Coordinates of C-alpha atoms in Angstrom, one line a residue:
Chain A
X226 CA -16.7 -6.9 0.1
X227 CA -17.6 -7.5 -3.5
X228 CA -20.0 -10.4 -4.1
X229 CA -20.6 -10.2 -7.8
X230 CA -22.0 -13.6 -8.2
X231 CA -25.0 -12.8 -5.8
X232 CA -25.9 -9.7 -7.8
X233 CA -25.5 -11.6 -11.0
X234 CA -27.8 -14.4 -9.8
X235 CA -30.5 -12.0 -8.6
X236 CA -30.4 -10.2 -12.0
X237 CA -30.5 -13.6 -13.8
X238 CA -33.6 -14.7 -11.8
X239 CA -35.4 -11.4 -12.6
X240 CA -34.7 -11.3 -16.3
X241 CA -32.9 -14.4 -17.5
X242 CA -32.8 -13.6 -21.2
X243 CA -31.4 -10.1 -20.8
X244 CA -29.0 -11.1 -18.1
X245 CA -27.6 -14.0 -20.1
X246 CA -27.2 -11.7 -23.1
X247 CA -25.3 -9.2 -21.0
X248 CA -23.3 -11.8 -19.2
X249 CA -22.0 -13.6 -22.3
X250 CA -19.1 -11.1 -22.5
X251 CA -18.7 -11.0 -18.7
X252 CA -15.9 -13.5 -18.0
X253 CA -16.1 -12.8 -14.2
X254 CA -19.8 -14.0 -14.2
X255 CA -18.9 -17.3 -15.9
X256 CA -15.9 -17.8 -13.6
X257 CA -18.0 -17.3 -10.5
X258 CA -20.7 -19.5 -11.8
X259 CA -18.3 -22.2 -12.8
X260 CA -16.5 -22.4 -9.5
X261 CA -19.6 -22.3 -7.4
X262 CA -21.3 -24.9 -9.6
X263 CA -18.2 -27.0 -9.3
X264 CA -18.3 -26.8 -5.5
X265 CA -22.0 -27.7 -5.4
X266 CA -21.5 -30.6 -7.8
X267 CA -18.5 -31.9 -5.8
X268 CA -20.5 -31.8 -2.6
X269 CA -23.3 -33.7 -4.1
X270 CA -21.0 -36.2 -5.8
X271 CA -18.8 -36.9 -2.7
X272 CA -21.5 -36.7 -0.1
X273 CA -22.0 -34.4 2.9
X274 CA -19.3 -35.9 5.1
X275 CA -16.5 -35.2 2.6
X276 CA -18.0 -31.9 1.7
X277 CA -17.7 -30.8 5.4
X278 CA -14.1 -31.8 5.4
X279 CA -13.4 -29.9 2.2
X280 CA -15.4 -27.0 3.6
X281 CA -13.1 -26.8 6.6
X282 CA -10.0 -27.0 4.5
X283 CA -11.5 -24.2 2.3
X284 CA -12.3 -22.0 5.2
X285 CA -8.7 -22.3 6.6
X286 CA -7.2 -21.5 3.2
X287 CA -9.7 -18.7 2.7
X288 CA -8.7 -17.0 6.0
X289 CA -5.0 -17.3 4.9
X290 CA -5.7 -15.9 1.4
X291 CA -7.9 -13.0 2.6
X292 CA -5.2 -12.1 5.2
X293 CA -2.4 -12.4 2.6
X294 CA -4.4 -10.3 0.1
X295 CA -4.4 -7.4 2.6
X296 CA -0.6 -7.3 2.3
X297 CA 0.0 -8.5 -1.3
X298 CA -3.2 -7.2 -3.0
X299 CA -4.2 -4.1 -1.2
X300 CA -0.8 -2.8 -0.1
X301 CA 1.4 -4.2 -2.8
X302 CA 3.9 -5.9 -0.7
X303 CA 4.6 -9.3 -2.3
X304 CA 5.4 -11.6 0.7
X305 CA 5.9 -15.3 0.9
X306 CA 6.4 -15.2 4.7
X307 CA 2.8 -15.9 5.6
X308 CA 3.3 -19.6 6.1
X309 CA 5.6 -18.7 9.0
X310 CA 2.8 -16.9 10.9
X311 CA 0.4 -19.8 10.0
X312 CA 2.9 -22.1 11.6
X313 CA 3.5 -19.9 14.6
X314 CA -0.3 -19.9 15.3
X315 CA -0.5 -23.7 14.9
X316 CA 2.5 -24.3 17.2
X317 CA 1.3 -21.8 19.8
X318 CA -2.0 -23.7 19.9
X319 CA -0.2 -27.0 20.0
X320 CA 2.1 -26.1 22.9
X321 CA -0.6 -24.3 24.9
X322 CA -3.2 -26.9 24.7
X323 CA -1.4 -30.3 24.4
X324 CA -1.4 -32.4 27.5
X325 CA 1.0 -34.9 29.0
X326 CA 0.4 -37.5 26.4
X327 CA 4.0 -37.1 25.2
X328 CA 5.2 -39.3 28.0
X329 CA 3.7 -42.2 26.2
X330 CA 5.6 -41.3 23.0
X331 CA 9.0 -41.8 24.5
X332 CA 10.4 -38.8 22.7
X333 CA 11.7 -35.5 23.9
X334 CA 9.5 -33.8 26.4
X335 CA 8.2 -30.3 25.7
X336 CA 6.3 -27.8 27.9
X337 CA 2.7 -29.0 28.2
X338 CA 0.4 -26.4 29.4
X339 CA -3.0 -28.0 28.9
X340 CA -4.9 -24.8 28.3
X341 CA -8.4 -24.8 26.9
X342 CA -8.8 -24.0 23.2
X343 CA -10.6 -20.8 23.6
X344 CA -7.9 -19.4 25.9
X345 CA -5.1 -20.6 23.6
X346 CA -6.6 -19.2 20.4
X347 CA -6.2 -15.5 21.2
X348 CA -2.7 -16.2 22.5
X349 CA -1.9 -18.0 19.3
X350 CA -3.1 -14.9 17.4
X351 CA -1.2 -12.6 19.7
X352 CA 2.1 -14.5 19.4
X353 CA 1.9 -14.4 15.6
X354 CA 1.2 -10.7 15.9
X355 CA 4.1 -10.1 18.2
X356 CA 6.6 -11.9 15.9
X357 CA 5.1 -9.9 13.0
X358 CA 5.9 -6.6 14.8
X359 CA 9.5 -7.6 15.2
X360 CA 9.8 -8.9 11.7
X361 CA 7.8 -6.1 10.2
X362 CA 10.0 -3.4 11.7
X363 CA 13.0 -5.0 9.9
X364 CA 11.0 -5.6 6.7
X365 CA 9.9 -2.0 6.5
X366 CA 13.4 -1.0 5.3
X367 CA 12.8 -3.0 2.1
X368 CA 10.5 -2.9 -0.9
X369 CA 9.8 -4.6 -4.3
X370 CA 12.1 -7.5 -5.2
X371 CA 14.2 -7.3 -2.0
X372 CA 10.9 -7.5 0.0
X373 CA 10.1 -10.8 -1.6
X374 CA 13.6 -12.1 -0.9
X375 CA 13.5 -11.2 2.8
X376 CA 10.0 -12.6 3.2
X377 CA 11.4 -15.8 1.6
X378 CA 14.1 -15.7 4.2
X379 CA 11.6 -15.5 7.0
X380 CA 9.6 -18.4 5.7
X381 CA 12.8 -20.5 5.6
X382 CA 13.9 -19.4 9.1
X383 CA 10.4 -20.2 10.5
X384 CA 10.5 -23.7 9.0
X385 CA 13.9 -24.3 10.5
X386 CA 12.9 -23.1 13.9
X387 CA 9.9 -25.5 13.8
X388 CA 12.2 -28.3 12.8
X389 CA 15.2 -27.7 15.0
X390 CA 13.9 -26.1 18.2
X391 CA 13.2 -29.5 19.5
X392 CA 12.8 -28.6 23.2
X393 CA 9.8 -26.5 22.2
X394 CA 8.4 -28.1 19.0
X395 CA 9.7 -31.6 19.2
X396 CA 11.2 -31.1 15.7
X397 CA 10.2 -33.6 13.1
X398 CA 8.2 -35.7 15.6
X399 CA 5.6 -32.9 15.7
X400 CA 3.1 -32.3 18.5
X401 CA 0.2 -34.6 19.1
X402 CA -3.0 -34.5 21.1
X403 CA -3.8 -30.8 20.4
X404 CA -7.0 -29.8 22.2
X405 CA -10.3 -29.6 20.3
X406 CA -12.5 -26.6 21.2
X407 CA -14.9 -27.1 24.0
X408 CA -17.6 -24.9 25.6
X409 CA -18.5 -26.3 29.1
X410 CA -18.9 -30.0 28.5
X411 CA -19.6 -29.6 24.8
X412 CA -16.5 -30.7 22.8
X413 CA -16.3 -29.7 19.1
X414 CA -15.2 -33.2 18.2
X415 CA -17.6 -33.5 15.3
X416 CA -16.6 -32.2 11.8
X417 CA -19.7 -30.2 11.5
X418 CA -19.2 -28.3 14.7
X419 CA -15.6 -27.5 13.6
X420 CA -16.8 -26.4 10.2
X421 CA -19.2 -24.0 11.9
X422 CA -16.3 -22.6 14.0
X423 CA -14.0 -22.0 11.1
X424 CA -16.8 -20.5 9.0
X425 CA -17.5 -18.1 11.9
X426 CA -13.8 -17.3 12.1
X427 CA -13.7 -16.7 8.3
X428 CA -16.7 -14.4 8.6
X429 CA -15.0 -12.4 11.3
X430 CA -11.8 -12.1 9.2
X431 CA -13.8 -11.0 6.1
X432 CA -15.6 -8.4 8.2
X433 CA -12.4 -7.0 9.6
X434 CA -10.8 -7.0 6.1
X435 CA -13.9 -5.3 4.6
X436 CA -14.0 -2.7 7.3
X437 CA -10.3 -2.0 6.9
X438 CA -10.4 -1.7 3.2
X439 CA -13.4 0.5 3.0
X440 CA -12.1 2.9 5.7
X441 CA -9.6 5.8 5.2
X442 CA -6.9 3.4 6.5
X443 CA -7.6 1.1 3.5
X444 CA -7.5 4.1 1.1
X445 CA -4.1 5.0 2.3
X446 CA -3.0 1.4 1.8
X447 CA -4.3 1.6 -1.8
X448 CA -2.4 4.8 -2.3
X449 CA 0.8 3.2 -0.9
X450 CA 0.3 0.3 -3.3
X451 CA 0.1 2.8 -6.2
X452 CA 2.8 5.3 -5.2
X453 CA 4.5 5.0 -1.8
X454 CA 6.5 8.3 -2.1
X455 CA 3.5 10.3 -3.3
X456 CA 1.6 9.0 -0.3
X457 CA 4.5 10.0 2.0
X458 CA 4.6 13.6 0.8
X459 CA 1.0 14.0 2.0
X460 CA 2.1 13.4 5.5
X461 CA 1.4 9.8 5.9
X462 CA 3.9 7.7 7.8
X463 CA 3.8 4.9 5.3
X464 CA 6.0 2.6 7.4
X465 CA 3.4 2.7 10.2
X466 CA 0.6 1.8 7.8
X467 CA 2.7 -1.0 6.3
X468 CA 3.6 -2.3 9.7
X469 CA 0.0 -2.1 10.9
X470 CA -1.5 -4.1 8.0
X471 CA 1.4 -6.6 8.2
X472 CA 0.7 -7.3 11.8
X473 CA -3.1 -7.5 11.3
X474 CA -2.5 -9.9 8.4
X475 CA -0.1 -12.0 10.4
X476 CA -2.6 -12.2 13.3
X477 CA -5.2 -13.5 10.9
X478 CA -2.7 -16.1 9.6
X479 CA -2.0 -17.0 13.3
X480 CA -5.8 -17.5 13.7
X481 CA -5.8 -19.9 10.8
X482 CA -2.9 -21.7 12.2
X483 CA -4.5 -22.1 15.6
X484 CA -7.7 -23.5 14.0
X485 CA -5.6 -25.8 11.7
X486 CA -3.6 -27.2 14.7
X487 CA -6.8 -27.9 16.7
X488 CA -8.6 -29.4 13.7
X489 CA -5.8 -31.8 12.8
X490 CA -4.8 -32.3 16.5
X491 CA -1.3 -32.7 15.2
X492 CA 1.3 -30.3 13.8
X493 CA 4.8 -31.0 12.4
X494 CA 7.1 -28.8 10.2
X495 CA 6.0 -30.4 7.0
X496 CA 2.8 -28.4 7.0
X497 CA 4.7 -25.1 7.0
X498 CA 7.3 -25.6 4.2
X499 CA 8.0 -22.8 1.7
X500 CA 6.1 -24.6 -1.0
X501 CA 2.9 -24.0 1.0
X502 CA 3.6 -20.3 1.1
X503 CA 4.1 -20.2 -2.6
X504 CA 0.8 -22.1 -3.1
X505 CA -0.9 -19.5 -0.9
X506 CA 0.5 -16.6 -3.0
X507 CA -0.7 -18.5 -6.0
X508 CA -4.2 -18.7 -4.6
X509 CA -4.2 -14.9 -4.0
X510 CA -3.0 -14.2 -7.5
X511 CA -5.5 -16.8 -9.0
X512 CA -8.5 -15.2 -7.2
X513 CA -7.3 -11.7 -7.9
X514 CA -5.4 -9.0 -6.1
X515 CA -7.1 -6.5 -3.8
X516 CA -10.5 -8.2 -3.7
X517 CA -11.8 -10.2 -0.8
X518 CA -14.2 -12.1 -3.0
X519 CA -11.3 -13.0 -5.2
X520 CA -9.5 -14.5 -2.2
X521 CA -12.5 -16.7 -1.4
X522 CA -12.9 -17.7 -5.0
X523 CA -9.2 -18.5 -5.4
X524 CA -9.2 -20.6 -2.2
X525 CA -12.3 -22.4 -3.3
X526 CA -10.9 -23.2 -6.8
X527 CA -7.6 -24.4 -5.2
X528 CA -9.3 -26.7 -2.7
X529 CA -11.6 -28.1 -5.3
X530 CA -8.6 -28.7 -7.6
X531 CA -6.6 -30.2 -4.7
X532 CA -9.4 -32.5 -3.5
X533 CA -10.9 -33.2 -6.9
X534 CA -7.8 -34.6 -8.3
X535 CA -7.9 -37.4 -5.8
X536 CA -10.7 -38.9 -7.8
X537 CA -9.2 -38.7 -11.3
X538 CA -9.2 -42.4 -12.4
X539 CA -6.2 -42.0 -14.8
X540 CA -4.0 -40.4 -12.2
X541 CA -2.1 -42.8 -10.0
X542 CA -2.5 -41.8 -6.3
X543 CA 1.3 -41.3 -5.8
X544 CA 1.3 -38.6 -8.5
X545 CA -1.7 -36.7 -7.1
X546 CA 0.4 -34.3 -5.1
X547 CA 2.8 -33.4 -7.9
X548 CA -0.2 -33.3 -10.4
X549 CA -1.9 -30.7 -8.3
X550 CA 1.2 -28.5 -8.4
X551 CA 1.6 -28.9 -12.1
X552 CA -2.0 -28.0 -12.8
X553 CA -1.8 -25.0 -10.5
X554 CA 1.4 -23.9 -12.2
X555 CA -0.1 -24.2 -15.7
X556 CA -3.2 -22.3 -14.5
X557 CA -1.0 -19.5 -13.2
X558 CA 1.0 -19.3 -16.4
X559 CA -2.2 -19.1 -18.5
X560 CA -3.6 -16.5 -16.1
X561 CA -0.5 -14.4 -16.3
X562 CA -0.7 -14.5 -20.1
X563 CA -4.4 -13.9 -20.6
X564 CA -5.7 -12.5 -17.4
X565 CA -3.0 -11.0 -15.2
X566 CA -5.4 -9.5 -12.8
X567 CA -6.6 -13.0 -11.7
X568 CA -10.1 -14.3 -11.9
X569 CA -11.8 -11.2 -10.4
X570 CA -8.9 -9.0 -9.4
X571 CA -8.5 -5.2 -9.5
X572 CA -4.8 -5.0 -10.2
X573 CA -2.2 -6.8 -12.2
X574 CA 0.7 -8.3 -10.3
Chain B
X270 CA 23.0 35.0 6.0
X271 CA 25.3 35.2 9.0
X272 CA 27.8 32.9 10.5
X273 CA 27.7 32.8 14.3
X274 CA 30.7 32.7 16.6
X275 CA 30.5 28.9 16.9
X276 CA 30.3 28.5 13.1
X277 CA 26.6 27.7 12.8
X278 CA 24.6 29.6 10.2
X279 CA 21.4 31.5 11.1
X280 CA 18.8 33.0 8.8
X281 CA 19.0 36.7 9.0
X282 CA 17.8 39.9 7.4
X283 CA 21.1 40.4 5.6
X284 CA 20.5 41.4 2.0
X285 CA 21.3 38.7 -0.6
X286 CA 21.4 38.8 -4.4
X287 CA 18.5 40.5 -6.1
X288 CA 15.5 41.9 -4.3
X289 CA 15.6 39.3 -1.6
X290 CA 16.5 41.0 1.7
X291 CA 15.5 38.1 4.0
X292 CA 12.5 39.9 5.4
X293 CA 8.9 40.0 4.5
X294 CA 6.5 43.0 4.6
X295 CA 5.9 42.6 8.3
X296 CA 9.6 42.9 9.1
X297 CA 10.0 39.2 10.0
X298 CA 12.4 37.0 8.0
X299 CA 11.7 34.7 5.2
X300 CA 8.8 32.4 5.6
X301 CA 10.7 29.4 4.2
X302 CA 14.4 29.6 3.7
X303 CA 17.2 27.2 2.7
X304 CA 20.5 28.2 4.1
X305 CA 23.7 26.9 2.4
X306 CA 22.0 23.6 1.8
X307 CA 24.0 20.8 0.1
X308 CA 22.5 17.5 -1.2
X309 CA 24.5 14.6 -2.4
X310 CA 23.3 11.4 -4.2
X311 CA 26.4 9.2 -3.7
X312 CA 29.2 11.0 -5.5
X313 CA 26.8 13.4 -7.3
X314 CA 26.4 16.8 -5.7
X315 CA 22.9 17.9 -6.6
X316 CA 22.9 21.0 -4.5
X317 CA 26.0 22.9 -3.4
X318 CA 25.5 25.3 -0.5
X319 CA 22.4 26.7 -2.1
X320 CA 20.5 29.4 -0.3
X321 CA 17.0 30.3 -1.5
X322 CA 13.9 31.6 0.2
X323 CA 10.3 32.7 -0.1
X324 CA 8.6 35.4 1.8
X325 CA 5.0 35.2 3.0
X326 CA 2.6 35.6 0.1
X327 CA 5.2 35.4 -2.6
X328 CA 5.3 33.3 -5.7
X329 CA 8.9 32.4 -6.4
X330 CA 10.1 30.5 -9.4
X331 CA 13.1 28.2 -9.6
X332 CA 14.6 27.7 -13.0
X333 CA 17.6 26.1 -14.6
X334 CA 18.7 23.5 -17.0
X335 CA 18.3 19.7 -16.5
X336 CA 20.4 18.6 -13.6
X337 CA 20.7 22.1 -12.1
X338 CA 19.1 20.9 -8.8
X339 CA 15.7 22.5 -9.2
X340 CA 13.6 19.5 -8.0
X341 CA 16.2 18.7 -5.4
X342 CA 15.4 22.1 -3.7
X343 CA 11.8 21.0 -3.2
X344 CA 12.8 17.5 -2.1
X345 CA 15.3 18.9 0.4
X346 CA 12.5 21.0 1.9
X347 CA 10.3 18.0 2.1
X348 CA 12.9 15.7 3.7
X349 CA 13.0 13.6 0.6
X350 CA 16.6 14.3 -0.4
X351 CA 19.8 13.4 1.6
X352 CA 20.8 16.8 2.9
X353 CA 24.5 16.7 3.9
X354 CA 24.9 20.4 4.9
X355 CA 23.0 23.5 5.7
X356 CA 19.5 24.0 7.2
X357 CA 16.0 24.6 6.0
X358 CA 14.1 27.2 8.1
X359 CA 10.4 27.7 8.4
X360 CA 9.3 30.9 10.2
X361 CA 12.9 31.3 11.3
X362 CA 12.9 27.9 13.0
X363 CA 14.8 24.8 11.7
X364 CA 12.4 22.6 9.8
X365 CA 12.0 19.0 10.7
X366 CA 13.4 16.4 8.4
X367 CA 10.5 14.1 8.8
X368 CA 8.1 14.5 5.9
X369 CA 4.9 14.0 7.9
X370 CA 5.9 16.7 10.4
X371 CA 6.8 19.0 7.5
X372 CA 3.3 18.6 6.1
X373 CA 1.8 19.3 9.5
X374 CA 3.9 22.5 9.7
X375 CA 2.0 23.7 6.7
X376 CA 4.0 22.8 3.6
X377 CA 2.4 20.8 0.8
X378 CA 4.3 19.3 -2.1
X379 CA 2.9 18.6 -5.6
X380 CA 5.4 16.2 -7.1
X381 CA 6.6 16.1 -10.7
X382 CA 4.6 13.9 -13.0
X383 CA 1.3 14.6 -11.1
X384 CA 1.4 11.2 -9.4
X385 CA -2.3 11.1 -8.7
X386 CA -3.7 7.8 -7.4
X387 CA -5.3 6.4 -10.6
X388 CA -7.3 3.7 -8.8
X389 CA -9.0 6.2 -6.5
X390 CA -11.8 8.5 -7.5
X391 CA -11.2 12.3 -7.8
X392 CA -12.9 12.8 -4.4
X393 CA -10.9 10.1 -2.8
X394 CA -7.7 11.6 -4.2
X395 CA -8.6 15.0 -2.8
X396 CA -9.4 13.4 0.6
X397 CA -5.9 11.8 0.6
X398 CA -4.6 15.4 0.9
X399 CA -6.1 15.8 4.3
X400 CA -7.1 12.3 5.7
X401 CA -5.1 13.0 8.8
X402 CA -7.4 15.9 9.5
X403 CA -10.0 14.8 12.1
X404 CA -12.4 17.7 11.6
X405 CA -14.8 16.4 8.9
X406 CA -16.5 19.8 8.5
X407 CA -13.1 21.4 7.8
X408 CA -12.4 18.6 5.4
X409 CA -15.6 19.2 3.5
X410 CA -15.0 22.9 3.5
X411 CA -11.6 22.5 1.9
X412 CA -13.1 20.1 -0.6
X413 CA -15.7 22.7 -1.6
X414 CA -13.0 25.4 -1.9
X415 CA -10.9 23.2 -4.2
X416 CA -13.8 22.2 -6.3
X417 CA -14.8 25.8 -6.6
X418 CA -11.3 26.6 -7.8
X419 CA -11.3 23.6 -10.2
X420 CA -14.9 23.1 -11.4
X421 CA -13.8 20.2 -13.6
X422 CA -13.0 18.2 -10.4
X423 CA -16.5 18.8 -9.1
X424 CA -18.1 17.6 -12.4
X425 CA -16.0 14.5 -12.4
X426 CA -15.7 13.9 -8.7
X427 CA -16.9 10.3 -8.8
X428 CA -14.7 9.3 -11.8
X429 CA -11.4 7.5 -11.4
X430 CA -8.4 9.7 -11.7
X431 CA -7.2 7.4 -14.5
X432 CA -10.1 8.6 -16.6
X433 CA -8.8 12.2 -16.6
X434 CA -6.7 13.9 -19.1
X435 CA -3.1 15.0 -18.2
X436 CA -4.2 18.6 -17.6
X437 CA -7.1 17.5 -15.4
X438 CA -4.8 15.3 -13.5
X439 CA -2.5 18.2 -12.9
X440 CA -5.5 20.2 -11.5
X441 CA -6.3 17.3 -9.3
X442 CA -2.7 17.1 -8.1
X443 CA -2.6 20.8 -7.2
X444 CA -6.1 20.5 -5.6
X445 CA -4.9 17.5 -3.6
X446 CA -2.0 19.7 -2.4
X447 CA -4.3 22.5 -1.4
X448 CA -6.5 20.0 0.7
X449 CA -3.7 20.0 3.3
X450 CA -4.5 23.7 3.8
X451 CA -0.8 24.7 3.2
X452 CA 0.8 27.9 4.1
X453 CA 3.5 27.1 1.5
X454 CA 2.8 25.2 -1.7
X455 CA 5.7 23.6 -3.5
X456 CA 5.0 22.8 -7.2
X457 CA 7.5 20.6 -9.1
X458 CA 7.2 21.1 -12.9
X459 CA 3.4 21.6 -12.9
X460 CA 3.2 21.9 -16.7
X461 CA 5.4 19.1 -17.7
X462 CA 4.0 17.2 -20.6
X463 CA 0.9 19.3 -21.0
X464 CA -0.6 20.8 -24.2
X465 CA 0.1 24.6 -24.6
X466 CA -3.5 25.6 -24.0
X467 CA -3.6 23.6 -20.8
X468 CA -0.3 25.1 -19.7
X469 CA -1.9 28.5 -19.9
X470 CA -4.8 27.4 -17.7
X471 CA -2.5 25.8 -15.1
X472 CA -0.4 29.0 -14.8
X473 CA -3.6 31.0 -14.4
X474 CA -4.7 28.7 -11.6
X475 CA -1.4 28.9 -9.9
X476 CA -1.5 32.7 -10.0
X477 CA -5.1 32.6 -8.7
X478 CA -4.1 30.4 -5.8
X479 CA -1.3 32.8 -4.9
X480 CA -3.4 35.9 -5.2
X481 CA -6.9 34.8 -4.0
X482 CA -6.0 32.2 -1.4
X483 CA -2.8 34.1 -0.4
X484 CA -0.9 30.8 -0.5
X485 CA 2.9 31.2 -0.7
X486 CA 4.2 29.3 -3.7
X487 CA 7.6 27.9 -4.6
X488 CA 7.4 26.6 -8.2
X489 CA 10.1 24.7 -10.1
X490 CA 9.4 25.2 -13.8
X491 CA 11.0 24.6 -17.1
X492 CA 8.5 26.9 -19.0
X493 CA 10.5 30.0 -18.3
X494 CA 8.5 32.6 -20.2
X495 CA 5.2 31.6 -18.6
X496 CA 6.5 31.3 -15.1
X497 CA 8.3 34.6 -15.2
X498 CA 4.9 36.2 -16.2
X499 CA 3.4 35.2 -12.9
X500 CA 6.4 35.1 -10.5
X501 CA 7.3 37.8 -7.9
X502 CA 10.9 36.6 -7.9
X503 CA 13.0 33.9 -9.5
X504 CA 16.1 31.9 -8.8
X505 CA 18.2 30.5 -11.6
X506 CA 20.2 27.4 -10.6
X507 CA 23.2 26.0 -12.3
X508 CA 25.1 22.9 -11.3
X509 CA 23.5 22.9 -7.8
X510 CA 24.3 26.5 -7.1
X511 CA 22.2 29.7 -7.2
X512 CA 23.5 31.5 -10.3
X513 CA 21.0 34.4 -10.1
X514 CA 18.2 35.7 -7.8
X515 CA 16.0 38.6 -8.8
X516 CA 12.8 39.9 -10.2
X517 CA 11.4 38.4 -13.4
X518 CA 12.5 41.7 -15.1
X519 CA 16.1 41.3 -13.9
X520 CA 16.2 37.7 -15.1
X521 CA 14.8 38.7 -18.5
X522 CA 17.3 41.6 -18.9
X523 CA 20.3 39.6 -17.9
X524 CA 21.8 36.9 -20.0
X525 CA 21.8 34.5 -17.2
X526 CA 19.4 32.0 -18.7
X527 CA 21.2 31.9 -22.0
X528 CA 24.5 31.5 -20.1
X529 CA 23.3 28.6 -17.9
X530 CA 21.4 26.8 -20.6
X531 CA 24.3 27.0 -23.0
X532 CA 26.8 26.2 -20.2
X533 CA 28.7 29.4 -20.6
X534 CA 29.2 30.1 -16.9
X535 CA 31.2 28.1 -14.4
X536 CA 29.1 27.9 -11.2
X537 CA 31.8 25.9 -9.5

């Protein structure tokens, strides 16, 4: 993984004058410094409690953006399907861990299995992976623009399944009472414990992504991104590689979904609409393609923007949601015009 | 070529046009042979029952005007073109149509336009040629051999391929092909877009690979004069058919090149 900001800070502390002189022309340094300073200032301004919540949201988005970057950034497959796998993970967690509390809600009954969180999480990841295998085999026939379109189709289908398979998902009513993690008698019902859990999960995802991308497997993916047919003529079965990274990425999204379901203790289809998927792709592009650090930076900038806009005094609260999308849209247009590789990316879209 | 009783075609030692007699020095047949191969891209017939071959150790050139089907010959061998008729044989056995199996059989393809991976270093590009090889020592040995052949790759091994000139990228592309340890090397327009001085160097290297490493080479080339200087045999294609097959001398003596380039013959 690339952590330019850490190297920059160490250099700055050793020789501030020289480093500052060198860094004046280094846009990436200033972008890193700006976003991290913004995060620290935000935490101080809003207090630790809110910072923990924002941190949890960041970690979940970061898992999603790192996982999507494996497909979009490193392999060059522009997909907007990821929200589907995020939803599958969340719903799997919900169905596996919810208890019989639905009887009180007087709505449609669904299977309630009452599994513990730590048993349900790997299954949530596995279910997302299993669906990804089936979908990925079909998607492997496509590339470029058509790939985007079919991934769009999958996101729409997934949303409709969440909404309409009421005997399993309870449709628009959603699923309540999703289990919080517990080890023995210790329940992770505090925000800090949950933050620790998602950060550990994020660290695992980053490690896996880093290992994959620095291995020969990752090099083949980079080659596929650049020239699929040239890679094929050297004896690589590119469809296998594409399927493998697709499934791994979907499993990571399933992990994020499982964590999200447990954190919110409620899921409904509105969390998995196509717009969320487009936001996710925007985060990856914003941070930069084919860089893990860029994914983290993009997620951090997005979450700070999202949460920060709540506190703008001139913006009425009913316009906050739309305002966030407008700002992100403008940001992306500006980036595409002046910095198409994103904040710290390796490739242009 | 012979047609069996049930109508299927088999590679044989039957003499064909030019010096090709379907056998190599050891008495076995062609190392790599296309028998009556046809390729279609929709309504366009790119190859029409074309039969070509290369014997072990040979350097064979394929020439012809644009659209003659030269590159399609190599793509048909590599399983990258839609073959609608005929068969490709390697060591007298039908060759797989799956590209990864063809590579494992000992055929490497250096595609037109170099197509090096510009975001990878030279070393990484070379490793891409044999990443499926599990023997790291063998991988390192091949890397050394390629770098010995192309010293410029050794000097710039940590540079990105995007930082190299066109000629250097071509050396890299050929080197990457050699990393697969091929028995047959297929080169598609290796001098396309290169400066004349670099063209000379590329041809010298191709000749060296053939003579020193004993690698059998099938090269598609538009630079007729230079490729005839190094080739053992040459095929001239026209409109998807083999219009001539012979030694470089026979190609030079005949008017075949003038005829096909000026469209004076009707290959149909």
